[in-house]
């Protein structure tokens, strides 16, 4: 991702193409999450059944599918995160071109804060609020409801996935496996909700920024 000269005059650059690629990536990620939810549900039912031999055979068959789904999910996440970072950088940079002043962060820091422990729990959310509010010409510190719901779902989904992995790694009984799978199912559902909310945020911001730029160019 190219970093613009901070002293250069900001120029508006449409994020339309980037936003569409982000949407495709998020929907692909959601479909893979649905696949993993289906697998986890099947495994949960199998583990809970009395047909031990049948359950064992089923679990063996699902192992390969689960491994493929996991690899595909990671690849999808990396691709989507990369394009999303470019979209966020450009959208934040566009705020300057749209005449928004008193921005709390630089475009690079709006993206880079994701990679700083502890800080990544709050600052990416604040930066997205800046993008949303700046695009609508509203006070930057204001928390936009849709952005808040997206970030809450993202954090909760990650917490549930980590908890699920912890349960499954230390599982020594059928009940502990069931708990781990159940928590993982909940995490998958929440992550899908987070992806859908982010789709709405990305598309809304992109369209509104283009509209503002077109209105400004007309005088």
Short mmCIF file of C-alpha atoms in Angstrom, two decimals:
data_model
loop_
_atom_site.label_atom_id
_atom_site.label_comp_id
_atom_site.label_asym_id
_atom_site.label_seq_id
_atom_site.Cartn_x
_atom_site.Cartn_y
_atom_site.Cartn_z
CA UNK A 1 0.00 0.00 0.00
CA UNK A 2 1.57 3.25 -1.16
CA UNK A 3 1.84 5.96 1.47
CA UNK A 4 1.08 9.43 0.15
CA UNK A 5 3.23 12.44 0.96
CA UNK A 6 1.53 14.05 3.99
CA UNK A 7 2.46 17.50 2.64
CA UNK A 8 0.88 16.94 -0.75
CA UNK A 9 -2.53 18.34 -1.68
CA UNK A 10 -5.14 15.63 -1.02
CA UNK A 11 -6.85 14.39 -4.18
CA UNK A 12 -10.13 12.48 -4.10
CA UNK A 13 -9.81 8.95 -5.44
CA UNK A 14 -12.91 6.81 -5.74
CA UNK A 15 -12.90 3.63 -3.65
CA UNK A 16 -15.70 2.07 -5.71
CA UNK A 17 -13.65 -0.78 -7.19
CA UNK A 18 -11.97 -1.54 -3.88
CA UNK A 19 -15.33 -1.57 -2.11
CA UNK A 20 -16.76 -4.09 -4.56
CA UNK A 21 -13.78 -6.39 -4.12
CA UNK A 22 -14.12 -6.06 -0.33
CA UNK A 23 -17.79 -7.03 -0.59
CA UNK A 24 -16.93 -10.09 -2.69
CA UNK A 25 -14.26 -11.08 -0.17
CA UNK A 26 -16.60 -10.64 2.79
CA UNK A 27 -19.37 -12.66 1.15
CA UNK A 28 -16.90 -15.42 0.28
CA UNK A 29 -15.66 -15.41 3.87
CA UNK A 30 -19.27 -15.64 5.08
CA UNK A 31 -19.99 -18.62 2.82
CA UNK A 32 -16.92 -20.40 4.15
CA UNK A 33 -18.07 -19.63 7.69
CA UNK A 34 -21.44 -21.17 6.84
CA UNK A 35 -19.65 -24.27 5.56
CA UNK A 36 -17.68 -24.54 8.79
CA UNK A 37 -20.88 -24.06 10.79
CA UNK A 38 -22.47 -26.93 8.87
CA UNK A 39 -19.47 -29.15 9.56
CA UNK A 40 -19.41 -28.22 13.25
CA UNK A 41 -23.14 -28.91 13.53
CA UNK A 42 -22.73 -32.33 11.94
CA UNK A 43 -19.82 -33.14 14.25
CA UNK A 44 -21.79 -31.93 17.27
CA UNK A 45 -24.71 -34.20 16.39
CA UNK A 46 -22.34 -37.11 15.74
CA UNK A 47 -20.54 -36.65 19.04
CA UNK A 48 -23.87 -36.47 20.86
CA UNK A 49 -25.27 -39.64 19.25
CA UNK A 50 -25.15 -43.12 20.71
CA UNK A 51 -23.86 -44.65 17.50
CA UNK A 52 -20.20 -44.41 18.48
CA UNK A 53 -18.83 -46.32 15.49
CA UNK A 54 -20.91 -44.36 13.00
CA UNK A 55 -19.90 -41.11 14.66
CA UNK A 56 -16.23 -42.10 14.47
CA UNK A 57 -16.49 -42.89 10.76
CA UNK A 58 -18.29 -39.62 10.11
CA UNK A 59 -15.69 -37.61 12.00
CA UNK A 60 -12.93 -39.17 9.91
CA UNK A 61 -14.73 -38.28 6.68
CA UNK A 62 -15.28 -34.71 7.81
CA UNK A 63 -11.64 -34.18 8.79
CA UNK A 64 -10.49 -33.54 5.23
CA UNK A 65 -13.39 -31.22 4.48
CA UNK A 66 -12.77 -29.28 7.67
CA UNK A 67 -9.06 -28.90 6.87
CA UNK A 68 -9.87 -27.58 3.40
CA UNK A 69 -12.46 -25.18 4.81
CA UNK A 70 -9.97 -23.90 7.38
CA UNK A 71 -7.25 -23.26 4.78
CA UNK A 72 -9.72 -21.62 2.39
CA UNK A 73 -11.07 -19.49 5.23
CA UNK A 74 -7.60 -18.26 6.19
CA UNK A 75 -6.75 -17.47 2.55
CA UNK A 76 -10.06 -15.64 2.13
CA UNK A 77 -9.50 -13.67 5.33
CA UNK A 78 -5.98 -12.57 4.32
CA UNK A 79 -7.13 -11.50 0.85
CA UNK A 80 -10.15 -9.61 2.18
CA UNK A 81 -8.17 -7.97 4.99
CA UNK A 82 -5.58 -6.74 2.49
CA UNK A 83 -8.13 -5.18 0.14
CA UNK A 84 -10.15 -3.81 3.06
CA UNK A 85 -7.02 -2.11 4.42
CA UNK A 86 -6.51 -0.40 1.06
CA UNK A 87 -10.17 0.63 1.02
CA UNK A 88 -9.96 2.06 4.54
CA UNK A 89 -6.75 3.94 3.78
CA UNK A 90 -8.23 5.52 0.66
CA UNK A 91 -11.55 6.34 2.33
CA UNK A 92 -9.79 8.03 5.24
CA UNK A 93 -7.51 9.89 2.86
CA UNK A 94 -10.55 11.06 0.89
CA UNK A 95 -11.88 12.87 3.96
CA UNK A 96 -9.16 15.48 3.54
CA UNK A 97 -10.06 15.93 -0.12
CA UNK A 98 -13.70 16.37 0.91
CA UNK A 99 -12.73 19.20 3.22
CA UNK A 100 -12.95 17.39 6.56
CA UNK A 101 -10.61 18.98 9.10
CA UNK A 102 -9.37 18.01 12.56
CA UNK A 103 -8.95 14.34 11.67
CA UNK A 104 -7.79 12.35 14.68
CA UNK A 105 -5.41 10.06 12.77
CA UNK A 106 -3.42 9.81 9.58
CA UNK A 107 -4.70 7.45 6.86
CA UNK A 108 -1.74 5.13 7.50
CA UNK A 109 -2.42 5.05 11.25
CA UNK A 110 -6.12 4.37 10.64
CA UNK A 111 -5.01 1.07 9.08
CA UNK A 112 -1.83 0.39 11.06
CA UNK A 113 -3.60 0.46 14.42
CA UNK A 114 -5.00 -3.01 13.64
CA UNK A 115 -1.52 -4.42 14.20
CA UNK A 116 -0.85 -2.85 17.61
CA UNK A 117 -1.94 -5.05 20.55
CA UNK A 118 -4.47 -3.53 22.96
CA UNK A 119 -4.74 -0.45 20.75
CA UNK A 120 -6.38 -2.61 18.08
CA UNK A 121 -9.37 -3.10 20.36
CA UNK A 122 -10.41 0.55 20.08
CA UNK A 123 -8.55 2.64 17.52
CA UNK A 124 -9.71 0.87 14.33
CA UNK A 125 -13.27 1.43 15.55
CA UNK A 126 -12.61 5.12 16.14
CA UNK A 127 -10.99 5.48 12.73
CA UNK A 128 -14.02 3.89 11.07
CA UNK A 129 -16.26 6.28 12.97
CA UNK A 130 -14.15 9.13 11.60
CA UNK A 131 -14.69 7.82 8.06
CA UNK A 132 -18.44 7.44 8.58
CA UNK A 133 -19.00 10.78 10.31
CA UNK A 134 -16.56 12.70 8.13
CA UNK A 135 -18.28 11.37 5.03
CA UNK A 136 -21.63 12.62 6.36
CA UNK A 137 -20.07 15.88 7.58
CA UNK A 138 -20.94 15.08 11.20
CA UNK A 139 -18.83 15.53 14.37
CA UNK A 140 -15.99 12.96 14.28
CA UNK A 141 -16.16 11.71 17.92
CA UNK A 142 -19.77 10.60 17.46
CA UNK A 143 -20.31 6.81 17.50
CA UNK A 144 -22.30 5.71 14.46
CA UNK A 145 -24.76 2.92 15.42
CA UNK A 146 -24.01 0.69 12.40
CA UNK A 147 -20.26 1.01 12.94
CA UNK A 148 -20.73 0.23 16.64
CA UNK A 149 -22.74 -2.92 15.90
CA UNK A 150 -20.14 -4.07 13.37
CA UNK A 151 -17.25 -3.60 15.78
CA UNK A 152 -19.10 -5.25 18.68
CA UNK A 153 -19.87 -8.28 16.48
CA UNK A 154 -16.25 -8.45 15.30
CA UNK A 155 -14.87 -8.42 18.85
CA UNK A 156 -17.46 -10.89 20.16
CA UNK A 157 -16.89 -13.27 17.24
CA UNK A 158 -13.15 -13.32 17.91
CA UNK A 159 -13.68 -13.91 21.63
CA UNK A 160 -16.02 -16.84 20.94
CA UNK A 161 -13.62 -18.41 18.44
CA UNK A 162 -10.73 -18.15 20.88
CA UNK A 163 -12.88 -19.65 23.64
CA UNK A 164 -13.96 -22.48 21.34
CA UNK A 165 -10.36 -23.31 20.44
CA UNK A 166 -9.46 -23.29 24.12
CA UNK A 167 -12.28 -25.70 24.99
CA UNK A 168 -11.42 -28.08 22.14
CA UNK A 169 -7.68 -28.11 22.83
CA UNK A 170 -8.26 -29.10 26.43
CA UNK A 171 -11.25 -31.37 25.78
CA UNK A 172 -11.05 -34.73 27.54
CA UNK A 173 -14.76 -35.57 27.69
CA UNK A 174 -17.63 -35.62 25.21
CA UNK A 175 -19.35 -32.81 27.09
CA UNK A 176 -16.29 -30.54 26.81
CA UNK A 177 -16.14 -31.23 23.06
CA UNK A 178 -19.83 -30.35 22.80
CA UNK A 179 -19.27 -27.08 24.64
CA UNK A 180 -16.32 -26.20 22.41
CA UNK A 181 -18.26 -26.93 19.24
CA UNK A 182 -21.30 -25.04 20.50
CA UNK A 183 -19.24 -21.95 21.30
CA UNK A 184 -17.57 -22.25 17.90
CA UNK A 185 -20.97 -22.36 16.20
CA UNK A 186 -22.01 -19.18 17.99
CA UNK A 187 -18.73 -17.55 17.00
CA UNK A 188 -19.28 -18.43 13.35
CA UNK A 189 -22.76 -16.93 13.35
CA UNK A 190 -21.52 -13.72 14.97
CA UNK A 191 -18.63 -13.43 12.49
CA UNK A 192 -21.07 -13.73 9.59
CA UNK A 193 -23.15 -10.95 11.15
CA UNK A 194 -19.99 -8.86 11.47
CA UNK A 195 -19.13 -9.41 7.80
CA UNK A 196 -22.63 -8.43 6.66
CA UNK A 197 -22.56 -5.27 8.78
CA UNK A 198 -19.16 -4.36 7.35
CA UNK A 199 -20.54 -4.80 3.82
CA UNK A 200 -23.20 -2.22 4.67
CA UNK A 201 -20.64 0.18 6.15
CA UNK A 202 -18.24 -0.11 3.21
CA UNK A 203 -20.90 0.37 0.55
CA UNK A 204 -22.62 3.24 2.37
CA UNK A 205 -19.38 5.16 2.90
CA UNK A 206 -18.17 4.58 -0.66
CA UNK A 207 -21.41 5.74 -2.29
CA UNK A 208 -21.74 8.80 -0.03
CA UNK A 209 -18.16 9.90 -0.63
CA UNK A 210 -18.65 9.70 -4.39
CA UNK A 211 -21.89 11.68 -4.11
CA UNK A 212 -20.20 14.40 -2.04
CA UNK A 213 -17.34 14.65 -4.52
CA UNK A 214 -19.75 14.93 -7.46
CA UNK A 215 -21.73 17.66 -5.70
CA UNK A 216 -18.53 19.56 -4.90
CA UNK A 217 -17.34 19.34 -8.50
CA UNK A 218 -20.63 20.85 -9.67
CA UNK A 219 -19.92 23.91 -7.65
#
